[in-house]
Coordinates of C-alpha atoms in Angstrom, one line a residue:
E1 CA 66.4 90.1 107.1
E2 CA 66.4 93.9 108.6
F3 CA 70.0 93.8 108.9
F4 CA 70.9 92.1 105.6
N5 CA 68.6 95.5 103.7
Q6 CA 70.3 97.5 105.7
T7 CA 73.3 96.7 105.5
I8 CA 72.8 96.6 101.3
K9 CA 70.2 99.7 101.5
L10 CA 74.0 101.2 102.3
Y11 CA 75.9 99.5 99.6
H12 CA 73.6 100.9 97.4
E13 CA 73.1 104.2 98.0
W14 CA 77.5 104.5 98.6
A15 CA 77.7 102.4 95.1
T16 CA 75.6 104.6 93.0
K17 CA 77.4 108.1 94.0
I18 CA 80.1 106.2 93.0
S19 CA 78.9 104.9 89.8
R20 CA 76.9 108.3 89.1
F21 CA 80.8 110.2 89.5
R22 CA 82.6 107.8 87.7
G23 CA 79.7 108.3 84.5
T24 CA 80.0 112.0 84.8
R25 CA 83.3 112.0 84.7
N26 CA 84.4 109.0 81.5
E27 CA 81.6 111.8 80.2
W28 CA 83.8 115.2 80.3
L29 CA 87.1 113.1 79.8
S30 CA 85.5 112.1 76.5
T31 CA 85.8 115.8 75.4
L32 CA 89.4 117.1 77.2
E33 CA 90.9 119.1 75.3
F34 CA 95.1 120.1 76.3
P35 CA 95.1 122.4 78.6
Y36 CA 98.1 124.5 77.8
G37 CA 96.6 124.7 74.4
E38 CA 99.3 124.0 72.2
F39 CA 101.1 120.7 72.3
R40 CA 104.9 122.3 72.0
K41 CA 107.0 120.8 70.3
N42 CA 107.4 116.7 70.5
Q43 CA 104.9 117.0 73.5
R44 CA 102.0 115.8 70.9
D45 CA 104.8 112.7 70.0
M46 CA 105.7 112.1 73.3
S47 CA 101.2 112.0 74.3
V48 CA 101.1 109.9 71.4
A49 CA 103.1 107.6 72.4
T50 CA 102.2 106.7 76.2
Y51 CA 98.3 106.7 74.8
N52 CA 99.1 103.7 72.3
A53 CA 101.1 102.2 75.1
I54 CA 98.7 101.8 77.3
R55 CA 95.6 101.0 74.6
N56 CA 98.2 98.3 73.4
K57 CA 99.3 97.2 76.6
E58 CA 102.4 98.0 76.0
V59 CA 106.2 98.9 77.8
I60 CA 108.0 101.9 76.7
F61 CA 110.8 103.8 77.1
I62 CA 110.8 108.0 76.9
Q63 CA 113.7 110.3 76.9
A64 CA 112.6 113.5 76.6
P65 CA 114.8 116.4 77.3
T66 CA 113.5 119.4 80.1
G67 CA 111.0 122.3 77.9
I68 CA 108.9 119.5 76.8
G69 CA 106.8 119.2 79.5
K70 CA 106.8 115.2 80.9
T71 CA 104.2 115.0 83.1
V72 CA 101.5 116.8 81.2
G73 CA 102.8 114.6 78.1
T74 CA 102.2 111.2 80.2
L75 CA 99.8 112.5 82.6
Y76 CA 96.4 114.1 79.7
P77 CA 96.7 110.9 77.0
A78 CA 96.8 108.2 80.4
L79 CA 93.2 110.7 81.9
K80 CA 91.8 110.3 78.2
A81 CA 92.2 106.4 77.9
L82 CA 90.7 106.4 81.3
G83 CA 87.5 108.2 80.4
E84 CA 87.5 105.1 76.9
S85 CA 87.5 102.6 80.0
K86 CA 90.6 101.7 79.1
L87 CA 92.0 101.5 82.4
D88 CA 90.9 101.3 86.1
K89 CA 93.3 103.5 87.8
I90 CA 96.3 105.5 86.9
F91 CA 99.4 104.6 88.8
Y92 CA 101.9 108.2 88.7
L93 CA 104.8 107.3 90.6
T94 CA 108.1 109.3 91.0
A95 CA 111.4 108.4 93.2
K96 CA 111.5 112.1 94.9
T97 CA 108.4 114.8 96.5
V98 CA 109.2 117.2 93.9
G99 CA 108.4 115.0 91.4
R100 CA 104.6 114.4 93.3
T101 CA 104.5 118.0 93.5
V102 CA 104.8 118.3 89.8
A103 CA 101.9 116.3 89.1
L104 CA 100.1 117.6 91.6
D105 CA 99.9 120.6 89.9
T106 CA 99.6 119.5 86.3
L107 CA 96.3 117.8 87.8
R108 CA 94.9 121.2 89.4
D109 CA 95.2 122.8 85.8
I110 CA 93.2 119.7 84.0
T111 CA 90.8 118.8 86.1
V112 CA 90.1 123.1 87.4
R113 CA 86.5 122.7 85.8
H114 CA 86.5 118.9 85.9
K115 CA 85.9 116.4 88.4
L116 CA 88.6 113.9 88.9
K117 CA 89.6 112.0 92.4
S118 CA 93.0 111.7 93.0
V119 CA 95.6 111.6 96.4
V120 CA 98.3 111.5 97.4
L121 CA 100.4 109.4 99.3
T122 CA 102.9 110.8 102.3
A123 CA 105.1 108.9 103.6
K124 CA 103.9 107.4 106.6
D125 CA 106.1 108.6 109.1
K126 CA 105.7 112.0 108.4
V127 CA 101.6 112.3 108.8
C128 CA 101.7 110.0 111.7
L129 CA 100.0 112.1 114.4
N130 CA 101.5 109.5 117.0
L131 CA 104.8 108.9 116.1
G132 CA 106.7 107.0 118.2
H133 CA 103.8 105.0 119.4
R134 CA 102.6 101.2 117.9
C135 CA 100.1 101.2 114.9
D136 CA 97.2 100.0 117.2
G137 CA 94.1 100.7 118.6
D138 CA 96.1 100.3 122.3
D139 CA 98.2 103.2 121.7
C140 CA 97.1 105.2 119.2
P141 CA 93.5 107.5 119.9
W142 CA 93.5 107.7 116.2
A143 CA 93.4 103.6 115.3
K144 CA 91.2 103.0 118.0
G145 CA 87.6 102.7 116.7
Y146 CA 89.7 103.5 113.2
F147 CA 86.2 102.0 111.3
D148 CA 84.1 103.1 112.8
R149 CA 84.6 106.5 111.6
E150 CA 86.3 106.1 108.4
K151 CA 82.8 106.4 106.8
Q152 CA 82.0 109.7 107.3
A153 CA 86.0 111.3 106.7
I154 CA 85.3 109.1 103.3
E155 CA 82.3 111.0 102.2
E156 CA 82.6 113.9 103.8
L157 CA 86.2 113.7 101.4
F158 CA 84.7 112.8 98.3
D159 CA 83.5 115.9 97.7
Y160 CA 86.7 116.9 97.3
D161 CA 88.5 116.4 93.9
I162 CA 92.3 115.9 94.8
F163 CA 93.4 114.5 98.2
T164 CA 96.0 116.2 99.2
R165 CA 98.1 116.2 102.3
D166 CA 96.2 119.1 104.3
V167 CA 93.5 118.2 103.3
I168 CA 93.6 114.8 104.4
D169 CA 95.4 115.6 107.7
E170 CA 92.1 118.2 108.3
I171 CA 89.2 115.7 108.2
A172 CA 91.2 112.9 108.8
Q173 CA 91.7 114.8 112.5
R174 CA 87.7 116.1 112.3
H175 CA 87.2 112.7 112.5
N176 CA 90.2 111.0 114.3
I177 CA 91.4 108.7 112.2
C178 CA 94.8 107.8 111.5
P179 CA 95.1 110.2 108.0
F180 CA 97.4 107.1 106.5
E181 CA 95.5 104.3 106.6
F182 CA 93.3 107.1 105.6
S183 CA 94.9 108.1 102.4
L184 CA 95.7 104.2 101.9
T185 CA 91.6 103.6 101.6
L186 CA 91.1 106.7 99.3
T187 CA 92.9 105.2 97.0
L188 CA 90.5 102.7 96.4
Y189 CA 88.2 105.6 95.2
A190 CA 90.5 106.9 93.5
D191 CA 91.8 107.8 89.8
V192 CA 95.1 108.6 89.6
V193 CA 97.9 107.9 93.0
I194 CA 100.7 110.3 92.7
A195 CA 102.7 107.3 94.9
D196 CA 106.7 107.0 95.6
Y197 CA 108.0 104.0 93.8
N198 CA 107.6 102.2 96.6
Y199 CA 103.9 102.1 96.5
A200 CA 104.0 99.4 93.5
F201 CA 107.3 97.9 93.4
D202 CA 108.8 97.7 97.2
P203 CA 108.2 93.5 97.6
T204 CA 107.5 94.7 100.6
V205 CA 104.4 98.0 101.4
H206 CA 103.1 97.4 97.7
L207 CA 99.8 98.0 97.9
K208 CA 98.8 94.8 98.3
R209 CA 94.9 95.6 98.4
F210 CA 95.7 96.0 94.1
F211 CA 99.2 94.0 93.3
D212 CA 98.4 91.0 95.6
P213 CA 96.6 88.1 94.2
V214 CA 94.4 90.0 91.1
N215 CA 96.0 92.4 89.3
G216 CA 94.1 95.2 87.4
D217 CA 94.0 97.5 84.2
Y218 CA 96.3 99.9 85.3
C219 CA 99.1 102.3 84.4
F220 CA 102.5 103.3 85.6
L221 CA 103.5 106.5 84.6
I222 CA 106.9 106.2 86.1
D223 CA 108.5 109.2 86.1
E224 CA 112.1 110.4 86.9
A225 CA 112.7 107.4 85.6
H226 CA 116.5 107.4 85.4
N227 CA 116.2 107.1 88.9
F228 CA 114.3 103.2 89.1
P229 CA 116.9 100.7 89.0
E230 CA 119.0 102.4 91.6
R231 CA 115.8 102.0 94.0
T232 CA 114.2 98.7 93.0
R233 CA 118.1 97.5 93.6
S234 CA 117.4 99.0 97.7
M235 CA 114.5 97.5 97.7
Y236 CA 115.8 93.9 97.5
S237 CA 118.6 93.9 99.1
A238 CA 119.1 94.1 102.9
E239 CA 121.6 94.6 105.9
V240 CA 122.0 93.5 109.3
K241 CA 124.5 95.9 111.7
L242 CA 125.7 94.2 114.6
W243 CA 125.2 97.6 116.4
E244 CA 121.1 97.1 116.2
V245 CA 121.7 93.2 116.9
S246 CA 124.0 94.0 120.7
K247 CA 121.0 97.4 121.0
A248 CA 118.0 95.4 121.2
L249 CA 120.2 93.3 123.3
K250 CA 120.9 95.6 126.2
A251 CA 116.8 96.1 126.3
L252 CA 115.8 92.7 126.9
K253 CA 118.5 91.6 129.1
D254 CA 116.2 90.4 131.5
N255 CA 112.5 91.8 130.6
A256 CA 112.0 89.3 127.6
S257 CA 111.2 85.4 127.4
E258 CA 114.4 84.0 128.2
D259 CA 114.2 82.0 124.9
I260 CA 113.9 85.7 123.0
F261 CA 116.9 87.2 123.8
K262 CA 119.0 83.6 123.5
A263 CA 118.0 82.9 120.2
L264 CA 119.1 86.8 119.3
K265 CA 122.3 86.2 121.2
S266 CA 122.5 83.0 119.5
I267 CA 122.6 86.2 116.7
E268 CA 125.1 88.1 117.6
R269 CA 127.7 85.1 118.8
H270 CA 127.0 84.6 115.1
L271 CA 128.5 88.0 113.8
L272 CA 131.0 88.4 116.3
K273 CA 132.7 85.6 115.5
W274 CA 132.5 86.8 112.0
R275 CA 133.9 89.9 113.6
R276 CA 137.0 88.5 114.7
E277 CA 138.0 86.2 111.6
M278 CA 138.4 89.4 109.6
K279 CA 140.1 90.6 112.0
K280 CA 142.0 88.7 112.8
E281 CA 142.9 88.1 108.9
L282 CA 143.2 92.2 107.9
Q283 CA 139.8 91.5 106.0
K284 CA 137.9 95.3 105.7
E285 CA 135.3 93.0 103.5
R286 CA 134.3 89.1 102.3
V287 CA 132.2 88.2 100.0
E288 CA 130.5 84.7 101.0
E289 CA 130.1 81.8 98.2
E290 CA 126.0 81.6 99.6
L291 CA 124.4 82.5 102.8
D292 CA 125.0 80.8 106.1
N293 CA 122.7 78.0 106.7
N294 CA 122.9 78.2 110.5
L295 CA 122.7 82.0 110.2
M296 CA 120.0 81.5 108.9
R297 CA 118.0 78.9 111.6
K298 CA 118.6 81.1 113.8
I299 CA 117.4 84.5 112.9
K300 CA 114.1 82.5 111.4
K301 CA 113.8 80.8 114.9
F302 CA 114.4 84.3 116.2
I303 CA 111.7 85.5 113.8
T304 CA 109.0 82.9 114.9
L305 CA 109.2 83.4 118.8
S306 CA 109.1 86.8 118.4
E307 CA 105.7 86.2 116.4
T308 CA 104.1 84.1 118.5
W309 CA 105.4 86.8 121.5
L310 CA 103.7 90.1 119.8
T311 CA 100.4 88.5 119.1
Y312 CA 99.9 89.0 122.5
N313 CA 100.2 92.4 122.9
L314 CA 101.4 92.9 125.6
Q315 CA 102.8 96.8 126.9
T316 CA 106.5 96.7 127.8
D317 CA 109.4 99.5 127.9
W318 CA 111.2 96.8 125.2
R319 CA 108.6 95.9 123.3
Q320 CA 109.3 98.6 120.9
A321 CA 113.3 97.6 120.6
L322 CA 112.2 94.1 120.0
L323 CA 110.1 94.9 116.6
D324 CA 112.9 97.8 115.6
I325 CA 115.5 94.7 115.4
Y326 CA 112.1 91.9 114.3
F327 CA 111.9 93.5 111.4
T328 CA 115.4 94.1 110.3
L329 CA 116.0 90.0 110.8
R330 CA 112.5 89.7 108.7
Q331 CA 113.5 92.0 106.0
F332 CA 116.9 90.0 105.6
V333 CA 114.6 86.2 105.6
R334 CA 112.2 88.4 102.9
S335 CA 116.2 89.4 100.7
S336 CA 117.2 85.7 101.1
E337 CA 114.2 84.8 99.3
F338 CA 114.6 86.1 96.2
M339 CA 118.1 85.3 96.0
N340 CA 120.0 84.4 92.8
E341 CA 123.0 84.2 91.2
R342 CA 122.0 88.0 90.2
F343 CA 122.7 88.6 94.8
T344 CA 125.3 87.9 96.0
F345 CA 126.0 88.3 100.1
Y346 CA 129.1 90.1 102.2
L347 CA 130.1 90.9 104.5
S348 CA 132.4 94.9 106.0
N349 CA 133.9 95.3 109.0
G350 CA 134.8 98.7 108.6
D351 CA 133.9 101.3 111.3
S352 CA 131.5 98.9 112.1
F353 CA 130.3 95.0 111.2
F354 CA 127.6 94.5 109.2
M355 CA 126.1 91.4 106.4
K356 CA 124.1 92.8 103.4
I357 CA 122.4 91.2 100.9
Y358 CA 123.3 93.1 98.4
C359 CA 121.3 92.8 94.3
M360 CA 123.2 93.5 91.9
D361 CA 120.8 92.6 89.0
P362 CA 116.7 93.3 89.6
S363 CA 116.5 93.6 86.5
E364 CA 114.5 89.7 86.3
L365 CA 112.5 90.9 89.6
N366 CA 111.8 95.3 87.5
K367 CA 110.3 92.6 84.5
E368 CA 108.0 90.5 86.7
C369 CA 106.4 93.6 88.6
L370 CA 105.6 95.4 85.5
K371 CA 102.7 92.5 84.5
R372 CA 101.1 94.7 87.5
A373 CA 100.2 96.8 85.0
I374 CA 98.3 96.7 81.2
G375 CA 101.2 99.4 80.6
T376 CA 103.7 101.2 81.8
V377 CA 105.8 104.7 81.0
F378 CA 108.8 105.3 81.7
F379 CA 110.2 108.3 81.5
S380 CA 112.7 111.3 82.3
A381 CA 115.2 114.0 80.4
T382 CA 118.0 111.1 80.6
L383 CA 117.6 108.2 79.8
L384 CA 121.2 107.5 77.9
P385 CA 122.7 105.2 77.4
D386 CA 118.5 103.6 76.5
Q387 CA 120.1 99.4 77.0
Y388 CA 121.6 100.2 80.2
F389 CA 118.0 101.7 81.4
T390 CA 115.6 99.5 79.4
Y391 CA 117.6 95.8 81.4
F392 CA 117.7 96.9 84.6
C393 CA 114.1 98.3 84.5
G394 CA 112.9 95.6 83.4
G395 CA 112.6 95.9 79.5
T396 CA 113.2 92.5 77.0
G397 CA 114.6 95.0 74.9
D398 CA 111.9 94.9 72.2
E399 CA 109.8 97.9 74.2
L400 CA 110.4 101.5 71.7
F401 CA 112.6 103.8 73.3
L402 CA 111.6 106.9 72.0
K403 CA 113.6 109.8 72.8
L404 CA 112.8 113.1 71.2
V405 CA 115.2 116.3 71.0
S406 CA 114.7 119.6 73.3
P407 CA 112.4 122.5 72.3
F408 CA 114.2 125.3 72.5
P409 CA 117.0 126.9 70.5
R410 CA 120.3 125.0 70.5
E411 CA 122.4 128.2 70.6
N412 CA 120.8 129.3 73.5
L413 CA 123.0 127.0 75.2
K414 CA 126.7 126.9 75.5
L415 CA 128.4 123.9 76.0
I416 CA 131.8 124.0 76.0
I417 CA 134.6 120.9 77.4
N418 CA 137.9 122.5 79.0
T419 CA 140.1 118.5 78.1
A420 CA 143.6 120.0 79.8
V421 CA 141.9 119.4 83.5
E422 CA 142.5 116.1 85.2
T423 CA 140.6 115.5 88.0
T424 CA 140.8 111.4 88.2
Y425 CA 141.0 109.9 91.9
Q426 CA 144.2 110.5 91.8
R427 CA 145.1 113.6 90.0
R428 CA 142.2 115.9 92.1
G429 CA 144.6 117.2 94.2
D430 CA 147.5 118.8 90.9
S431 CA 143.9 119.5 90.0
L432 CA 142.2 122.1 92.4
E433 CA 143.7 125.1 91.3
E434 CA 143.1 124.8 87.6
V435 CA 140.1 124.0 88.1
S436 CA 139.4 127.6 91.2
E437 CA 140.5 129.4 87.8
N438 CA 138.0 128.0 84.9
I439 CA 135.1 128.8 87.7
A440 CA 136.5 131.6 88.0
K441 CA 137.1 132.4 84.2
L442 CA 133.9 131.6 83.0
Y443 CA 132.4 133.1 86.5
E444 CA 134.0 137.0 84.4
V445 CA 133.2 135.9 80.8
H446 CA 129.6 134.7 81.6
P447 CA 128.5 136.6 84.5
G448 CA 125.3 135.4 86.4
N449 CA 124.5 133.2 89.1
M450 CA 126.3 130.1 88.6
L451 CA 125.8 126.1 90.3
V452 CA 129.2 124.1 90.2
Y453 CA 129.3 120.1 90.7
F454 CA 132.0 117.8 92.1
P455 CA 131.6 114.4 92.7
S456 CA 132.1 114.1 96.1
Y457 CA 132.5 116.9 99.6
K458 CA 136.3 116.8 100.2
Y459 CA 136.9 117.8 96.4
M460 CA 134.2 120.4 96.6
E461 CA 136.0 121.9 99.8
N462 CA 139.3 121.9 98.9
V463 CA 138.0 123.8 95.6
Y464 CA 136.1 126.2 97.2
D465 CA 139.5 127.0 100.1
I466 CA 141.4 127.7 97.2
F467 CA 138.2 129.7 95.5
I468 CA 137.2 131.6 97.9
Q469 CA 141.5 132.9 99.2
A470 CA 141.7 133.4 95.5
N471 CA 138.5 135.8 94.8
P472 CA 137.3 136.9 97.8
E473 CA 134.4 139.4 96.7
T474 CA 132.4 136.5 95.2
T475 CA 129.5 136.0 96.7
T476 CA 129.9 132.2 97.6
F477 CA 127.3 128.9 98.7
I478 CA 128.7 126.3 99.8
Q479 CA 126.3 122.8 100.4
Q480 CA 127.0 121.0 103.5
K481 CA 126.2 117.8 104.7
D482 CA 123.0 116.2 106.0
M483 CA 121.4 119.7 105.6
S484 CA 117.5 120.4 106.6
E485 CA 114.9 121.0 104.0
D486 CA 114.6 124.6 105.7
S487 CA 119.3 124.3 105.4
R488 CA 117.9 123.3 101.8
M489 CA 115.7 126.4 101.0
K490 CA 117.7 128.7 102.0
F491 CA 121.0 127.7 100.1
L492 CA 118.3 127.6 96.9
N493 CA 116.9 130.5 97.6
N494 CA 120.1 132.7 97.6
F495 CA 119.2 132.3 93.5
S496 CA 117.5 134.9 92.7
P497 CA 116.9 137.0 89.0
D498 CA 119.0 140.2 91.4
T499 CA 121.3 138.0 92.4
T500 CA 125.0 137.5 91.0
I501 CA 126.4 134.2 93.5
I502 CA 127.8 130.7 92.7
G503 CA 127.2 127.7 94.9
F504 CA 129.1 124.5 95.3
A505 CA 127.5 121.2 95.1
V506 CA 127.7 117.4 95.2
M507 CA 126.6 116.2 91.8
G508 CA 123.9 113.5 92.5
G509 CA 123.3 115.1 95.5
I510 CA 119.7 117.1 96.9
F511 CA 120.9 119.7 94.0
G512 CA 122.0 117.7 91.4
E513 CA 118.6 117.4 90.3
G514 CA 115.4 118.4 90.8
I515 CA 115.5 122.2 91.3
D516 CA 114.0 124.5 89.1
L517 CA 115.9 127.3 88.8
R518 CA 114.7 129.5 85.6
G519 CA 116.1 132.6 84.0
E520 CA 118.1 134.2 85.7
K521 CA 118.3 132.7 88.4
L522 CA 121.0 130.0 86.7
M523 CA 122.7 131.4 84.0
S524 CA 126.1 128.8 83.6
C525 CA 127.3 125.4 85.3
V526 CA 130.0 124.1 86.0
I527 CA 130.3 120.1 86.1
V528 CA 134.1 118.3 87.7
G529 CA 134.7 115.1 86.5
V530 CA 132.6 112.2 84.7
G531 CA 130.4 111.6 88.1
L532 CA 131.1 108.1 88.2
P533 CA 130.5 106.5 92.0
Q534 CA 133.0 106.4 94.6
I535 CA 135.1 102.4 93.6
C536 CA 133.9 100.3 96.7
L537 CA 132.5 96.3 96.9
E538 CA 129.4 96.5 95.8
R539 CA 130.3 98.8 92.5
D540 CA 132.9 96.1 91.9
L541 CA 130.8 92.8 92.2
I542 CA 128.5 95.1 89.4
R543 CA 131.2 94.3 87.5
T544 CA 132.4 91.6 88.0
Y545 CA 129.0 90.0 87.6
F546 CA 128.5 92.1 83.4
N547 CA 131.9 91.0 83.0
D548 CA 131.3 87.2 83.7
K549 CA 128.2 88.1 81.8
E550 CA 130.5 89.2 79.1
Q551 CA 129.8 92.4 79.1
N552 CA 131.9 95.5 79.7
G553 CA 131.5 95.5 83.9
F554 CA 133.1 98.7 84.4
D555 CA 130.1 100.5 82.0
F556 CA 127.5 99.3 83.8
A557 CA 128.8 99.9 87.6
Y558 CA 130.4 103.1 86.7
K559 CA 129.8 105.0 83.3
Y560 CA 126.2 105.3 82.9
P561 CA 125.9 106.0 86.4
G562 CA 128.3 108.5 85.9
F563 CA 126.8 110.1 82.5
N564 CA 123.9 110.3 84.3
R565 CA 124.4 112.8 87.0
V566 CA 127.0 114.7 85.0
M567 CA 123.6 115.1 82.3
Q568 CA 120.7 116.0 85.6
A569 CA 123.2 118.2 87.0
A570 CA 123.5 120.1 83.0
G571 CA 119.3 120.1 82.7
R572 CA 119.6 122.9 85.8
V573 CA 120.2 125.2 83.3
I574 CA 118.2 125.3 80.6
R575 CA 114.2 124.7 82.3
T576 CA 112.7 127.6 79.4
A577 CA 112.5 128.5 76.1
E578 CA 113.3 131.6 77.3
D579 CA 116.8 130.5 79.4
K580 CA 120.1 131.0 78.2
G581 CA 122.7 129.4 79.6
V582 CA 126.5 128.4 79.8
I583 CA 127.6 124.8 81.0
L584 CA 131.9 124.5 81.1
L585 CA 132.5 120.1 81.2
L586 CA 135.9 119.7 83.0
D587 CA 137.6 116.8 82.9
R588 CA 140.0 114.5 79.9
R589 CA 137.7 112.0 79.8
F590 CA 135.1 113.6 78.2
N591 CA 136.9 112.9 74.8
R592 CA 135.7 109.3 76.1
Y593 CA 131.8 110.0 76.7
T594 CA 130.9 112.7 73.4
H595 CA 129.2 109.3 71.5
L596 CA 126.9 109.4 74.9
F597 CA 125.8 113.3 73.8
P598 CA 122.0 113.6 73.6
P599 CA 121.1 115.9 70.5
E600 CA 121.1 118.8 71.9
W601 CA 125.3 118.3 73.0
K602 CA 126.6 117.9 69.3
H603 CA 127.8 121.2 68.7
Y604 CA 130.1 121.4 72.1
R605 CA 133.3 123.3 72.1
K606 CA 136.3 121.6 73.3
I607 CA 138.7 123.8 74.3
M608 CA 142.3 123.6 75.8
Y609 CA 143.3 126.6 79.0
S610 CA 140.4 127.9 80.9
S611 CA 142.1 131.4 78.7
R612 CA 139.8 130.9 75.6
L613 CA 136.6 130.9 77.9
E614 CA 137.0 134.8 76.7
K615 CA 136.3 133.2 73.5
I616 CA 132.7 131.8 73.9

């Protein structure tokens, strides 16, 4: 009785504290004013549509050009709905770190004089204090006794409003607990959870504490929604590389149990047999009609044996090697459980041999995941064409699709298409000097910082070499492969109001979206080509899949994803109402893309020669 009363007393005190906070929160949310005074043009429409989607428990798609204020345009009405008890929690989901940063800054502006609990989830490998060690009390001091110290850490952090990475790290280290696990615990008390798509949609890592087995009254605000189809496609795909299996076998040999080693060796033999067959038949890639049942039995046997051994929690030098290949193969089995006509299985024997389960069409799986929320808002500056995104994001086609026009004066943006340039893969070698000439001419007639986007590194490097030889006095910078975070920042820091430079970058890459160079930091951009993804087996599989469904497979596999890259790159130029700039599109094929242009692009002009740029 004494133990029971003491436990209930502690629980009651904590529940009372949370209840009082939520009562106070709802009181001020009911009177919450828009944090930036007046709504921008069309921003109110976006907020009203978001609120109605939550109230009516619907899914909505919103295309809102840069400058409307999409983050606050969705967060503000969601918070109003939270204060009216229409919601239990808001999940603000993004594809990239920059999106989480913007959401966090917006929340700070909204809650500057009020109380609201929000948490930002950071990937485990970025916050782990004991990287390379196991996540258990025997191998990590931050995990040992975690639940003995968690309560005190939560009580201390509860006085904060926004649980950022820095704050979580500081308090976690003060109480000697794992910061990643601590951040997950804090989601239980947060009103707003800012996180990657994975935490709501990935079948392996989604937050089961909220979504399994019962869903609550949550809303999903899905930022950068143009990234959503490809991201969810990758969540359901899985591949196993032969070298990964061989590397694990080398670590397990003479160390692991004989049964585990033999089970993995059998998998390797199966893959080697496929590789020999493909080499003999001179095949680089081979699509299989279905999964090999014999191979799947071998993989499942290995997983079962590994799980039995792992339960003993023995400290060995080869444990990590076993874990790595165990999780790889378990992911493969998990993906196999979703397989239907929307998936395919193929083998590749290019630089290295691997097998892959590839999700061609994640639409039905996404549709199921959307049931985890009572209302979902997809929003981005580039969601064209609407039928492409509504389909792949899991919509039914009956959802409201709101297309908002840019709030900025149309005359601030000059859009020119040079339709005389051929940048198809076969003609790229012939176009190098012509592309270089167009860049130089635009730079001459419209001086100021410029970004030039290319469909590939090789094409970019070839034009770059010609350009710097012809224009040695011009300051230029070029994107490198696998740039570190510091290198990226140095590249972007080259652009300032006091510089006049040209940056060469790759469309769809790290500088193709999510960067904010306002005012004179960026005055123009040149986009070379229509952004088509490189021709490959996976894209061709998507094309064939939709052709078989009597739809235009090329559009779904290549054209629409490519044009999305173009629009994202072009969106770097005009960021505020004061910005003015020029976009030059180089490719004859843009003649066939004008029907995809958003309203703010309808005033485009066509030219046939770079010399005509003098008249812009």
